[in-house]
Short mmCIF file of C-alpha atoms in Angstrom, two decimals:
data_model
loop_
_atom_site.label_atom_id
_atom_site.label_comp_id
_atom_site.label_asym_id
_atom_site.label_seq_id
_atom_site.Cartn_x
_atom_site.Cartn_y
_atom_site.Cartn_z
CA UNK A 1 24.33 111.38 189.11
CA UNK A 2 23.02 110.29 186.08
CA UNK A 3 22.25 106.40 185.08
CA UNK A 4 26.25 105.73 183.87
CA UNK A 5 26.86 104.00 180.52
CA UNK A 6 28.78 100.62 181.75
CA UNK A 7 31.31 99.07 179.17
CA UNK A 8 32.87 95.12 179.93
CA UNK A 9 35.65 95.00 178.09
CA UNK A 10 36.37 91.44 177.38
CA UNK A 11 40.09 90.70 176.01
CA UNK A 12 39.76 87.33 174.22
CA UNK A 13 42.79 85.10 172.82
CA UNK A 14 41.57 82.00 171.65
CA UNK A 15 38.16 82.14 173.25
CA UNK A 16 36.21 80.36 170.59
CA UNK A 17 35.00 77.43 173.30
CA UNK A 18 34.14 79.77 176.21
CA UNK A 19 33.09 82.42 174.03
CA UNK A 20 29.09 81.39 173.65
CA UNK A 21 28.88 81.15 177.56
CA UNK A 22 30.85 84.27 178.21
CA UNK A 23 28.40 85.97 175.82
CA UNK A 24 24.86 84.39 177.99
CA UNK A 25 26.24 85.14 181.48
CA UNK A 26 27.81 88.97 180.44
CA UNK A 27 24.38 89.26 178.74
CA UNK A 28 21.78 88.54 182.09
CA UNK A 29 24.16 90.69 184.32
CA UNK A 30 24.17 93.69 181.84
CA UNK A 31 20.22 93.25 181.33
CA UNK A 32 19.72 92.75 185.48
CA UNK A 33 21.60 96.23 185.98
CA UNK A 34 19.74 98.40 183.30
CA UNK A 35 16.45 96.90 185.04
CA UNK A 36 17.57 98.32 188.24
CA UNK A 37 18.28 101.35 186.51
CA UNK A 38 21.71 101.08 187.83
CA UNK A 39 23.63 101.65 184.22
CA UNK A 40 22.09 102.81 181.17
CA UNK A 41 20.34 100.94 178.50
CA UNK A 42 23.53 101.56 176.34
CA UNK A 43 25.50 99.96 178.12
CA UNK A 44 27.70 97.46 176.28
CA UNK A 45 30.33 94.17 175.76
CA UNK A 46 32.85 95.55 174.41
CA UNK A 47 35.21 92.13 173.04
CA UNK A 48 38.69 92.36 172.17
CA UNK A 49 40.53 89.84 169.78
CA UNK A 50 44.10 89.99 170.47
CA UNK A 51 45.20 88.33 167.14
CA UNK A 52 43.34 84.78 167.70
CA UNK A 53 44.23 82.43 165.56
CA UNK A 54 40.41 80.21 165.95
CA UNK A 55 36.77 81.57 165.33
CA UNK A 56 36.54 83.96 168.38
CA UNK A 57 36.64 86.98 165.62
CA UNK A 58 34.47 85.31 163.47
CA UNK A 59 32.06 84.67 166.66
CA UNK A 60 32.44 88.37 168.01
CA UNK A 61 31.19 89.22 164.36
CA UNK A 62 28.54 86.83 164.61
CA UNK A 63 27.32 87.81 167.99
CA UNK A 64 27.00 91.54 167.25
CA UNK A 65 24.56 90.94 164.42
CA UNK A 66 22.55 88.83 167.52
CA UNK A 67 23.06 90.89 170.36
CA UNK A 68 22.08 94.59 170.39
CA UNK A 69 24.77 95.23 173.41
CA UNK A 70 27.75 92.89 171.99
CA UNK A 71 30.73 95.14 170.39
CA UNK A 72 33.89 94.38 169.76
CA UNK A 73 38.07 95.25 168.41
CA UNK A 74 40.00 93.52 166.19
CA UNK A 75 43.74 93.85 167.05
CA UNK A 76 46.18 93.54 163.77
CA UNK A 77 48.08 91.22 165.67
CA UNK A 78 48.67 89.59 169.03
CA UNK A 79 49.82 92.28 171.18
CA UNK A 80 49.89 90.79 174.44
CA UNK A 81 47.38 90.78 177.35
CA UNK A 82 47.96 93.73 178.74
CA UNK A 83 48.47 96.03 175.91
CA UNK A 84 45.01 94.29 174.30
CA UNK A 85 43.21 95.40 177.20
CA UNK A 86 44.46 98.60 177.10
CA UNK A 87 43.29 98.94 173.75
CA UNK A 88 39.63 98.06 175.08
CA UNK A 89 39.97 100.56 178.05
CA UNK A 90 40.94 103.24 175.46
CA UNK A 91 38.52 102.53 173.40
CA UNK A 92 35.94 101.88 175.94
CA UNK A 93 36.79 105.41 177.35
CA UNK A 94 35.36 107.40 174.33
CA UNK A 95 31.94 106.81 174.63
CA UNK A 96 31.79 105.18 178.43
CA UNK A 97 30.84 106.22 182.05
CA UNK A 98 32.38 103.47 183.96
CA UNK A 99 34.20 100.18 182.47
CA UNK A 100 34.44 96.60 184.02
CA UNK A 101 37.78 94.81 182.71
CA UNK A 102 37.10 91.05 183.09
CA UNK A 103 38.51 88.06 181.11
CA UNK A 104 36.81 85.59 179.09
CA UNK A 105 37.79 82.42 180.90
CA UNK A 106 34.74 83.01 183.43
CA UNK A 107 37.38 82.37 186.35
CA UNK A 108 36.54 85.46 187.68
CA UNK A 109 32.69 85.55 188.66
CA UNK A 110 30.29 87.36 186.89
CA UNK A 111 28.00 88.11 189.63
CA UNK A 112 30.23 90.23 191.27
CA UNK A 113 30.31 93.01 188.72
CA UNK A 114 26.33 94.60 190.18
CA UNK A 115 28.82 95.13 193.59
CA UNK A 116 30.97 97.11 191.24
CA UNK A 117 28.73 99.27 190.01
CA UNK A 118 27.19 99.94 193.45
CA UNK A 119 30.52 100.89 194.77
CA UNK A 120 30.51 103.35 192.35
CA UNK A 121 27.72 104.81 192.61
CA UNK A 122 28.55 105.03 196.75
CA UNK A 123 31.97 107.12 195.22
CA UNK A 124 34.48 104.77 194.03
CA UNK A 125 36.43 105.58 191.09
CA UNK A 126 38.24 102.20 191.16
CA UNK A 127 36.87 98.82 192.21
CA UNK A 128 39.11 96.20 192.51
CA UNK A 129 38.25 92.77 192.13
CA UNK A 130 40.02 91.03 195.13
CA UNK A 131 40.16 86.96 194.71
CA UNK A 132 39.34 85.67 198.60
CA UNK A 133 40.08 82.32 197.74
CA UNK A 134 42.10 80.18 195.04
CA UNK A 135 40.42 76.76 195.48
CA UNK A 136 40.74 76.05 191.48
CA UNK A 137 44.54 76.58 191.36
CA UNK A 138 47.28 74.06 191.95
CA UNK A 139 49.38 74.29 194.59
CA UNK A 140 52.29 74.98 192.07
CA UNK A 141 50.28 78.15 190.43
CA UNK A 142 48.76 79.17 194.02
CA UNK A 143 51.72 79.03 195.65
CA UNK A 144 53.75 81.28 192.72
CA UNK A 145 51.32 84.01 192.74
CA UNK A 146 51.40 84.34 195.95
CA UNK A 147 54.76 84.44 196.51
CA UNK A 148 54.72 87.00 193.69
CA UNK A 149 52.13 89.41 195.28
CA UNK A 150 54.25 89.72 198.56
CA UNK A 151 57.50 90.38 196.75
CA UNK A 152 56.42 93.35 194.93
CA UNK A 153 55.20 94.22 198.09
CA UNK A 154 58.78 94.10 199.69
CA UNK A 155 59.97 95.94 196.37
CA UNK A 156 57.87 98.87 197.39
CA UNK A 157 55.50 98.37 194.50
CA UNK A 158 51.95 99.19 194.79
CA UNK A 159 49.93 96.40 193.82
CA UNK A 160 46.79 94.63 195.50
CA UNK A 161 47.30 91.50 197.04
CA UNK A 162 45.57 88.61 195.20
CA UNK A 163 44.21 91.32 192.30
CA UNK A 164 44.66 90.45 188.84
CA UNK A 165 42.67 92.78 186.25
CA UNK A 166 39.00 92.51 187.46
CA UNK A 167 38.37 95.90 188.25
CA UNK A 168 36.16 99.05 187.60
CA UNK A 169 37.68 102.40 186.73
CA UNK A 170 35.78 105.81 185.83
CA UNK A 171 35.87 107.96 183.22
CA UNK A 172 38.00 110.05 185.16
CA UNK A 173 40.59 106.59 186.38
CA UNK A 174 40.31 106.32 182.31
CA UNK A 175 41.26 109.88 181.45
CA UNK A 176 44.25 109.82 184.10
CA UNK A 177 45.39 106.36 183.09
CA UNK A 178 46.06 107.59 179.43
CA UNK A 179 48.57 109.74 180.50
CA UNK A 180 50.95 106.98 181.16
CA UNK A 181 52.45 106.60 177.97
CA UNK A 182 55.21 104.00 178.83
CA UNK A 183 55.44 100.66 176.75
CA UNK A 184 56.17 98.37 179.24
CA UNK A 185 52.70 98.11 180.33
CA UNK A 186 51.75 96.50 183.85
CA UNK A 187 48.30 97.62 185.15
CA UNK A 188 48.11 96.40 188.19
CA UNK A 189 51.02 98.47 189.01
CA UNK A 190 49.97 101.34 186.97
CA UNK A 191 46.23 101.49 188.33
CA UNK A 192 46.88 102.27 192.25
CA UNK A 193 48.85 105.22 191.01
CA UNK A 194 45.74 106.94 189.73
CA UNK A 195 45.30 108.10 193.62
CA UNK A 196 41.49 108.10 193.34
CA UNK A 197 39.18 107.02 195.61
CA UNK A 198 39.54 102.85 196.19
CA UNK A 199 36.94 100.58 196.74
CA UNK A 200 37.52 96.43 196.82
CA UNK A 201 35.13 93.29 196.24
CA UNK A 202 35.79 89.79 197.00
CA UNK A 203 34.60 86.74 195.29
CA UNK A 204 35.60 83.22 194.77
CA UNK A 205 37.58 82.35 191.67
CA UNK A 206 36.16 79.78 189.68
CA UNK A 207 37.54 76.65 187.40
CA UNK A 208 38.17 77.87 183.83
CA UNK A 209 34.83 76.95 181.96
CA UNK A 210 36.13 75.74 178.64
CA UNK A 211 39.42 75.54 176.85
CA UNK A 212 43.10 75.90 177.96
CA UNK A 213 45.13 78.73 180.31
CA UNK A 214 46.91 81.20 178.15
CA UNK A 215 49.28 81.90 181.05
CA UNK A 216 51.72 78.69 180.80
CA UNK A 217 54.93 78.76 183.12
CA UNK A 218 56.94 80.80 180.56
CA UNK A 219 54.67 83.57 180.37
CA UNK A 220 53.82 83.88 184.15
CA UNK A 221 57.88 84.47 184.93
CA UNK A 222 58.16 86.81 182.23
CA UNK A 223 55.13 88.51 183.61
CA UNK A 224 56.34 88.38 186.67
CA UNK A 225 59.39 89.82 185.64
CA UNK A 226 57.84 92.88 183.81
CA UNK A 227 56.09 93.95 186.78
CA UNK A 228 59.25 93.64 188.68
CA UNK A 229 61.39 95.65 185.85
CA UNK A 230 58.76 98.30 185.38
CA UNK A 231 57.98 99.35 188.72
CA UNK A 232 61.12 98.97 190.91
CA UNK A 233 65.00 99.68 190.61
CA UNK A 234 65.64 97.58 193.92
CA UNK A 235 66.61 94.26 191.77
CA UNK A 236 69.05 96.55 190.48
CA UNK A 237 70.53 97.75 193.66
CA UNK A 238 70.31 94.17 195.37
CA UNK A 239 73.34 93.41 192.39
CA UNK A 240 74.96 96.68 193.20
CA UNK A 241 75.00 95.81 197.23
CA UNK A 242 76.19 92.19 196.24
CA UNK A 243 78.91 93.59 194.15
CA UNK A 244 80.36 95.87 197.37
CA UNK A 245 80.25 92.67 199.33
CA UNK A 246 82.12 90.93 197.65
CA UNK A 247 84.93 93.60 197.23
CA UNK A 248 85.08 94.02 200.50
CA UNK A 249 85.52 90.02 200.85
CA UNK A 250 88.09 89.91 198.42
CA UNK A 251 89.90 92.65 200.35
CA UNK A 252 90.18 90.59 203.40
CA UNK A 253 90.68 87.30 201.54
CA UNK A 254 93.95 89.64 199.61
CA UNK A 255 94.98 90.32 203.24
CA UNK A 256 94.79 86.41 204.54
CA UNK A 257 96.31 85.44 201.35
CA UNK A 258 99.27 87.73 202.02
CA UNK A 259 99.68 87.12 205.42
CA UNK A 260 99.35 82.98 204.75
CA UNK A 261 102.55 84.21 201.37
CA UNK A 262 104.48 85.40 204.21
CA UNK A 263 104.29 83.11 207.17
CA UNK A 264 104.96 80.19 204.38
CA UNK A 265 102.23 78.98 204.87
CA UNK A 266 100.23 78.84 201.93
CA UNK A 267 98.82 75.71 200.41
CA UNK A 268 97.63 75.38 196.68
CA UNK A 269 94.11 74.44 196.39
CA UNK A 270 92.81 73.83 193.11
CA UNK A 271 89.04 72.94 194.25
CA UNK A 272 88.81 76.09 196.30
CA UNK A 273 89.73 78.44 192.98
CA UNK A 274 87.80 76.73 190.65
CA UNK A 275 84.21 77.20 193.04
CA UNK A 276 85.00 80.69 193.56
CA UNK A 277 85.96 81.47 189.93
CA UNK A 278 82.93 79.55 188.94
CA UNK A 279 80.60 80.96 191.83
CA UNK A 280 81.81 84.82 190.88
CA UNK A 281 81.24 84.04 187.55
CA UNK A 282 77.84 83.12 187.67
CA UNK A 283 77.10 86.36 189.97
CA UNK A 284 78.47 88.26 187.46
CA UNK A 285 76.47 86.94 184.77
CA UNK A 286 73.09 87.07 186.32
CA UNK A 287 73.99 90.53 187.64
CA UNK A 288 74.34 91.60 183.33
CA UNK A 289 71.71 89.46 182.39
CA UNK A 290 69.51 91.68 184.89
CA UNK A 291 71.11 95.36 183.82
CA UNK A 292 70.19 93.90 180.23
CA UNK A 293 66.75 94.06 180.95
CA UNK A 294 66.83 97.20 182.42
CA UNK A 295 68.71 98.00 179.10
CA UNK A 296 66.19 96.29 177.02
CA UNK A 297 63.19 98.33 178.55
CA UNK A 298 64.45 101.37 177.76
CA UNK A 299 65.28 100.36 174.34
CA UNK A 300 61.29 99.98 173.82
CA UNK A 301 60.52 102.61 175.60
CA UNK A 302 62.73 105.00 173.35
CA UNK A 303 61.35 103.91 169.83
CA UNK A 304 58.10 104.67 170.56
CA UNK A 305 56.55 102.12 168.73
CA UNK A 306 52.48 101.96 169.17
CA UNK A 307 51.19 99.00 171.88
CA UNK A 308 48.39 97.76 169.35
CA UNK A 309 47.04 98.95 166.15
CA UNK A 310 43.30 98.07 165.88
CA UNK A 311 41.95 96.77 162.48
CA UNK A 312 38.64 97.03 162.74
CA UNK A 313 36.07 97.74 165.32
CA UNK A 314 32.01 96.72 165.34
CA UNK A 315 29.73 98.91 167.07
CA UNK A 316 26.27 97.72 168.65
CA UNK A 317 23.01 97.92 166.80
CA UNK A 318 21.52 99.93 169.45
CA UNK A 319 24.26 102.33 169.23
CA UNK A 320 24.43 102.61 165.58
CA UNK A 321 20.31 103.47 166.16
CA UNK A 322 21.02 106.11 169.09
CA UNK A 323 23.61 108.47 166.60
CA UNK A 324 21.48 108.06 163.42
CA UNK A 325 18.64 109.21 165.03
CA UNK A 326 20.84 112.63 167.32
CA UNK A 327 22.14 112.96 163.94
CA UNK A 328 19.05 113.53 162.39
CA UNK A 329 18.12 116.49 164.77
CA UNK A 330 21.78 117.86 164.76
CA UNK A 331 23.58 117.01 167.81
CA UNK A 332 26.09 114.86 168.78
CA UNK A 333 25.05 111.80 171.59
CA UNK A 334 28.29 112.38 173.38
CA UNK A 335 30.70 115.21 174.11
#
């Protein structure tokens, strides 16, 4: 096997605090692996601005005319976590051997990328990044994701407990992964689907080094609830099983109700009607409110509208050097 060109794609939002240390510690792992020959010297940072509204794209600029291994994407808007790092894995996946997909925040520790990229080269296609302790979350945030891990796990989804998006995938996890065209993008879902060979890595996730979370409660439920949507119709059939439960106890509640008509018995009971009518009601409402985002999935999914459109992309010096000069003698640098 020959010395693999590495790629870190980076997918920034508002980065401009962390950004400068992001850049140093990304730099002295990248330079520590192509002096142990374990990637190549073109080996890269690949940063993605998913429509920032600070500096960071004015820093990523900035940085590439400093650093010979910083490159970087500028989405035309904010298109969302997931689909901006699918834009770097994309475009990663042209010119790459192996990419590292890690976020700027520095929660997620740097060191532990050289055990990626020795799993690899032991046969791993995909290294996940597996978090074996939470120390710098609340309770509140700990407790959530948790919770969230084990039921898509119950749902029969495929995810990795305690993963996020700190993982390594191959050319070949790359090639396979662009055949999943859907919108309604969820990687961690989509990833363990690839069905080549696994490895994991644990490490210690670490207080966010500057700036603010971009995952407030709002946007971790309807995360949450993507992942759900996309990969599992058992929500779905939960209503469905509700709804034959409670025709089957209205059919015995007809009977008693009969029965109590009959015997002369019957009592009117205004409190009793008004719970149920207000307690069937409010099954019946969150039972459309989940078909209408089943609905409202496949309402993306059929207008094919594109998941990012890039507007403009910086290449690194030592790149730009490398084709100028296989140019020159009249052959392309990579097939």
């Amino acid at each position: 096997m020959s010395t693999p060109v590495l790629i870190i794609v980076v997918p920034c939002y508002n980065e401009e605090e962390v950004l400068h240390e992001t850049v140093g510690r990304l730099d002295k792992v990248l330079q520590d692996l192509i002096d142990d020959k374990l990637v190549s010297a073109h080996s890269t940072v690949l940063f993605v601005d998913d429509g920032s509204k600070d500096r960071t794209w004015a820093l990523i600029e900035q940085y590439s005319r400093s650093h010979d291994f910083v490159t970087g994407v500028k989405l035309a808007r904010n298109a969302g976590h997931q689909n901006a790092l699918l834009a770097g894995l994309m475009t990663a996946r042209q010119t790459s051997d192996i990419t590292i997909s890690i976020d700027a925040d520095l929660q997620d520790d740097t060191d532990a990328i050289r055990d990626f990229v020795v799993k690899y080269h032991e046969g791993a296609e995909v290294v996940y990044g597996i978090r074996s302790a939470r120390l710098t979350d609340t309770w509140f945030k700990k407790t959530t994701a948790e919770s969230f891990y084990k039921l898509m796990h119950r749902l029969g989804v495929q995810i990795k407990y305690n993963h996020a998006d700190y993982r390594l995938l191959s050319r070949r996890a790359l090639d396979y992964l662009a055949e999943y065209k859907e919108v309604n993008v969820f990687l961690r879902g989509i990833v363990p689907l690839l069905g080549l060979r696994t490895a994991e890595v644990m490490y210690e996730r670490k207080e966010r080094f500057a700036g603010e979370s971009k995952y407030p409660l709002r946007k971790m439920v309807s995360f949450a609830l993507d992942g759900i949507t996309s990969f599992s119709v058992k929500p779905i059939r939960l209503v469905t099983l509700t709804g034959f439960l409670f025709s089957i106890f209205s059919v015995f509640a007809g009977v008693y109700a009969i029965i109590s008509k009959l015997m002369g018995t019957a009592v009117s009971g205004w409190t009793s009607l008004i719970l149920s009518v207000w307690f069937i009601g409010g099954v019946q409402l969150l039972a459309l409110g989940l078909i209408g985002e089943y609905i409202g999935k496949i309402y993306r999914e059929v207008k094919h509208r594109p998941l990012y459109l890039i507007e403009k992309t910086l290449s690194s010096r030592s790149y730009v050097e490398e084709i100028e000069v296989v140019h020159a003698q009249g052959e392309p640098i990579y097939k």
